[in-house]
Coordinates of C-alpha atoms in Angstrom, one line a residue:
Chain A
G1 CA -11.0 -204.8 -117.7
A2 CA -11.3 -207.5 -115.1
V3 CA -12.4 -206.9 -111.6
V4 CA -10.4 -208.8 -109.0
S5 CA -11.2 -209.1 -105.3
Q6 CA -9.2 -210.4 -102.4
H7 CA -10.4 -211.6 -99.0
P8 CA -9.6 -210.7 -96.3
S9 CA -8.2 -207.2 -96.9
W10 CA -6.1 -207.5 -93.8
V11 CA -5.5 -210.2 -91.2
I12 CA -3.5 -210.6 -88.0
C13 CA -2.5 -214.0 -86.9
K14 CA -0.3 -215.6 -84.3
S15 CA 3.1 -217.1 -85.2
G16 CA 2.7 -220.8 -86.1
T17 CA -0.8 -220.6 -87.4
S18 CA -2.0 -220.8 -91.0
V19 CA -3.8 -218.1 -93.0
K20 CA -5.8 -218.5 -96.2
I21 CA -6.1 -215.6 -98.6
E22 CA -8.6 -215.7 -101.4
C23 CA -8.4 -214.1 -104.9
R24 CA -11.5 -213.9 -107.0
S25 CA -11.9 -212.9 -110.6
L26 CA -15.4 -211.4 -110.5
D27 CA -16.3 -211.0 -114.1
F28 CA -13.8 -213.1 -116.0
Q29 CA -12.7 -216.7 -116.0
A30 CA -9.0 -216.8 -115.3
T31 CA -7.1 -219.9 -116.2
T32 CA -4.0 -218.3 -114.7
M33 CA -3.6 -216.0 -111.7
F34 CA -0.4 -214.6 -110.2
W35 CA 0.5 -214.1 -106.6
Y36 CA 2.9 -211.3 -105.5
R37 CA 4.3 -210.2 -102.2
Q38 CA 5.4 -206.7 -101.3
F39 CA 7.4 -205.8 -98.2
P40 CA 7.3 -202.3 -96.8
K41 CA 9.0 -199.7 -99.0
Q42 CA 9.9 -202.4 -101.5
S43 CA 8.6 -203.3 -104.9
L44 CA 6.3 -206.2 -105.8
M45 CA 7.9 -209.6 -106.1
L46 CA 6.3 -212.4 -108.0
M47 CA 5.8 -215.5 -105.8
A48 CA 4.0 -218.0 -108.0
T49 CA 1.8 -218.5 -111.0
S50 CA -1.4 -220.3 -110.2
N51 CA -2.9 -222.5 -112.9
E52 CA -6.4 -223.7 -112.8
G53 CA -6.6 -227.5 -112.3
S54 CA -2.9 -228.0 -112.0
K55 CA 0.0 -227.3 -109.7
A56 CA 1.3 -223.8 -109.3
T57 CA 4.7 -222.7 -110.6
Y58 CA 6.8 -221.1 -107.9
E59 CA 9.5 -218.5 -108.4
Q60 CA 13.0 -219.3 -107.2
G61 CA 13.4 -218.9 -103.5
V62 CA 9.7 -219.3 -102.7
E63 CA 8.9 -222.3 -100.6
K64 CA 6.1 -224.2 -102.1
D65 CA 5.4 -226.2 -98.9
K66 CA 5.0 -223.0 -97.0
F67 CA 2.9 -221.0 -99.5
L68 CA 0.2 -223.4 -100.7
I69 CA -1.7 -222.3 -103.8
N70 CA -4.9 -223.9 -104.9
H71 CA -6.7 -222.8 -108.1
A72 CA -9.7 -225.1 -108.1
S73 CA -12.0 -223.0 -110.3
L74 CA -11.7 -220.4 -113.0
T75 CA -12.6 -217.7 -110.7
L76 CA -10.9 -218.5 -107.4
S77 CA -7.3 -219.0 -106.4
T78 CA -6.2 -219.3 -102.7
L79 CA -2.9 -218.7 -101.1
T80 CA -2.4 -220.4 -97.7
V81 CA 0.6 -219.2 -95.6
T82 CA 1.3 -222.2 -93.4
S83 CA 3.1 -222.0 -90.0
A84 CA 3.3 -218.2 -90.4
H85 CA 6.2 -216.4 -88.9
P86 CA 6.6 -212.6 -88.3
E87 CA 8.9 -212.4 -91.4
D88 CA 5.9 -213.5 -93.5
S89 CA 4.2 -210.2 -92.6
S90 CA 3.7 -208.6 -95.9
F91 CA 1.2 -207.3 -98.5
Y92 CA 0.0 -210.1 -100.7
I93 CA -1.5 -209.2 -104.1
C94 CA -3.0 -211.4 -106.8
S95 CA -3.5 -210.6 -110.5
V96 CA -5.2 -212.0 -113.5
Q97 CA -4.5 -211.6 -117.2
L98 CA -7.2 -211.6 -119.9
A99 CA -6.7 -214.2 -122.6
G100 CA -5.1 -212.6 -125.6
G101 CA -4.6 -209.4 -123.8
H102 CA -1.5 -207.6 -122.4
E103 CA -3.0 -206.1 -119.3
Q104 CA -2.8 -207.7 -115.9
Y105 CA -5.5 -206.7 -113.4
F106 CA -4.7 -206.7 -109.7
G107 CA -6.6 -207.3 -106.6
P108 CA -6.6 -204.7 -103.8
G109 CA -4.2 -206.7 -101.8
T110 CA -4.2 -208.5 -98.4
R111 CA -2.1 -207.1 -95.6
L112 CA -0.8 -209.9 -93.3
T113 CA 0.6 -209.3 -89.9
V114 CA 2.0 -212.2 -88.0
T115 CA 2.6 -211.5 -84.3
Chain B
D1 CA 13.4 -209.1 -119.8
A2 CA 15.2 -205.8 -120.5
K3 CA 16.2 -203.7 -117.5
T4 CA 14.5 -200.4 -117.1
T5 CA 15.8 -197.3 -115.3
Q6 CA 13.5 -194.7 -113.8
P7 CA 14.1 -191.6 -111.6
T8 CA 13.3 -192.3 -108.0
S9 CA 10.9 -189.5 -107.6
M10 CA 9.3 -186.6 -109.4
D11 CA 7.0 -183.7 -108.5
C12 CA 4.3 -182.2 -110.5
A13 CA 1.8 -179.4 -110.0
E14 CA -1.9 -180.2 -110.1
G15 CA -3.4 -179.5 -113.5
R16 CA -0.1 -179.6 -115.3
A17 CA 1.2 -182.5 -117.4
A18 CA 3.4 -185.1 -115.7
N19 CA 6.1 -186.6 -117.9
L20 CA 7.7 -189.7 -116.5
P21 CA 10.8 -191.0 -118.3
C22 CA 12.0 -194.5 -118.6
N23 CA 15.2 -195.8 -120.0
H24 CA 15.2 -199.3 -121.5
S25 CA 18.3 -199.2 -123.7
T26 CA 18.7 -203.0 -123.9
I27 CA 15.1 -203.7 -125.0
S28 CA 14.8 -206.4 -127.6
G29 CA 12.6 -206.2 -130.7
N30 CA 9.8 -208.3 -129.4
E31 CA 9.5 -206.6 -126.0
Y32 CA 6.7 -204.2 -125.2
V33 CA 6.9 -201.3 -122.8
Y34 CA 4.3 -201.5 -120.0
W35 CA 3.3 -198.9 -117.5
Y36 CA 1.6 -199.7 -114.2
R37 CA 1.0 -197.5 -111.2
Q38 CA 0.4 -198.3 -107.5
I39 CA -1.3 -195.9 -105.2
H40 CA -0.3 -196.4 -101.6
S41 CA -1.5 -199.6 -100.0
Q42 CA -3.4 -200.7 -103.1
G43 CA -2.9 -203.2 -105.9
P44 CA -1.1 -202.0 -109.1
Q45 CA -3.2 -200.6 -111.9
Y46 CA -2.5 -201.1 -115.6
I47 CA -2.0 -197.8 -117.5
I48 CA -0.8 -198.4 -121.0
H49 CA 1.6 -200.4 -123.1
G50 CA 3.2 -200.0 -126.5
L51 CA 5.7 -201.7 -128.9
K52 CA 6.9 -199.1 -131.4
N53 CA 4.2 -196.6 -132.0
N54 CA 3.1 -193.9 -129.6
E55 CA -0.1 -194.9 -127.8
T56 CA -2.9 -192.9 -126.1
N57 CA -5.8 -194.0 -124.0
E58 CA -8.1 -192.3 -121.5
M59 CA -5.5 -192.4 -118.8
A60 CA -2.3 -191.4 -120.5
S61 CA -0.1 -191.2 -123.5
L62 CA 3.0 -193.2 -124.2
I63 CA 5.8 -191.8 -126.3
I64 CA 8.5 -194.3 -127.4
T65 CA 11.6 -193.0 -129.1
E66 CA 12.4 -194.2 -132.6
D67 CA 15.3 -196.4 -131.4
R68 CA 13.0 -197.8 -128.6
K69 CA 15.7 -197.2 -126.0
S70 CA 13.5 -194.9 -123.9
S71 CA 10.0 -193.8 -123.4
T72 CA 7.9 -191.2 -121.6
L73 CA 4.6 -191.7 -119.9
I74 CA 2.5 -188.5 -120.1
L75 CA -0.4 -187.7 -117.7
P76 CA -1.9 -184.7 -119.5
H77 CA -3.6 -183.0 -116.5
A78 CA -2.3 -184.5 -113.3
T79 CA -4.6 -184.5 -110.3
L80 CA -3.9 -185.2 -106.6
R81 CA -5.2 -188.8 -107.2
D82 CA -2.4 -189.4 -109.6
T83 CA 0.1 -189.4 -106.8
A84 CA 1.5 -193.0 -106.9
V85 CA 4.5 -195.1 -107.8
Y86 CA 4.8 -195.6 -111.5
Y87 CA 6.4 -198.7 -112.9
C88 CA 7.9 -199.0 -116.4
I89 CA 8.4 -202.6 -117.4
A90 CA 9.8 -204.1 -120.6
D91 CA 8.5 -207.6 -121.4
S92 CA 7.8 -209.7 -124.4
G93 CA 4.2 -210.1 -123.4
G94 CA 2.2 -213.0 -124.7
S95 CA 0.0 -215.2 -122.6
N96 CA 0.7 -215.3 -118.9
Y97 CA 3.8 -213.1 -119.0
K98 CA 5.4 -212.4 -115.7
L99 CA 5.8 -208.8 -114.6
T100 CA 9.1 -207.9 -113.0
F101 CA 8.6 -204.7 -111.0
G102 CA 11.5 -202.4 -110.4
K103 CA 11.6 -199.6 -107.9
G104 CA 9.5 -197.3 -110.1
T105 CA 9.1 -193.5 -109.8
L106 CA 7.2 -191.9 -107.0
L107 CA 5.2 -189.1 -108.6
T108 CA 3.9 -186.6 -106.1
V109 CA 1.2 -184.2 -107.5
N110 CA 1.2 -181.0 -105.4
P111 CA -1.8 -178.7 -105.1

């Protein structure tokens, strides 16, 4: 399977600042990566699909100007939370899917706390 | 995607088999059944998937009823490290399919 890393694993930032989260596919070239968000005691919610070399596709209700996604290479996608607010505090998780396969492989997640 | 229904929680004794049920009565013919699990504060982990036939891998077995309206994930010898939330998802698969996670089943393996 694919090995996916995320950086940082946790981050605390002040309200109004921006935070960048990296998702790396370490042993696999991923043309598509997915970004999820998980609030405490809730299930994962898909935020967007990140496509290498093109614009991301956002799910309904997710602000594309607030959650900037860049997928500039086949091994790296970044999620930038702009002008963060306390309600953006959450667990952010990325995943990749092997071409032709059914499995999605997830990163370890990034816990964001906005104070 | 077909809706799936799972019990909120289950308990299992360490070393015993854990049988996790999932109901997907509205599943369509081209939809697979996927199982993932999430250990606390970690990213989800793929376990297994199937379409019609029963499947087995190094982690678990998946038993799908003949009418495909329900399935059971079996962990043959549960360990404490199997304590996690288990998600059953029905999806047509294909390239770049989107996973829709429900609430899942919290499996607690007790010593």
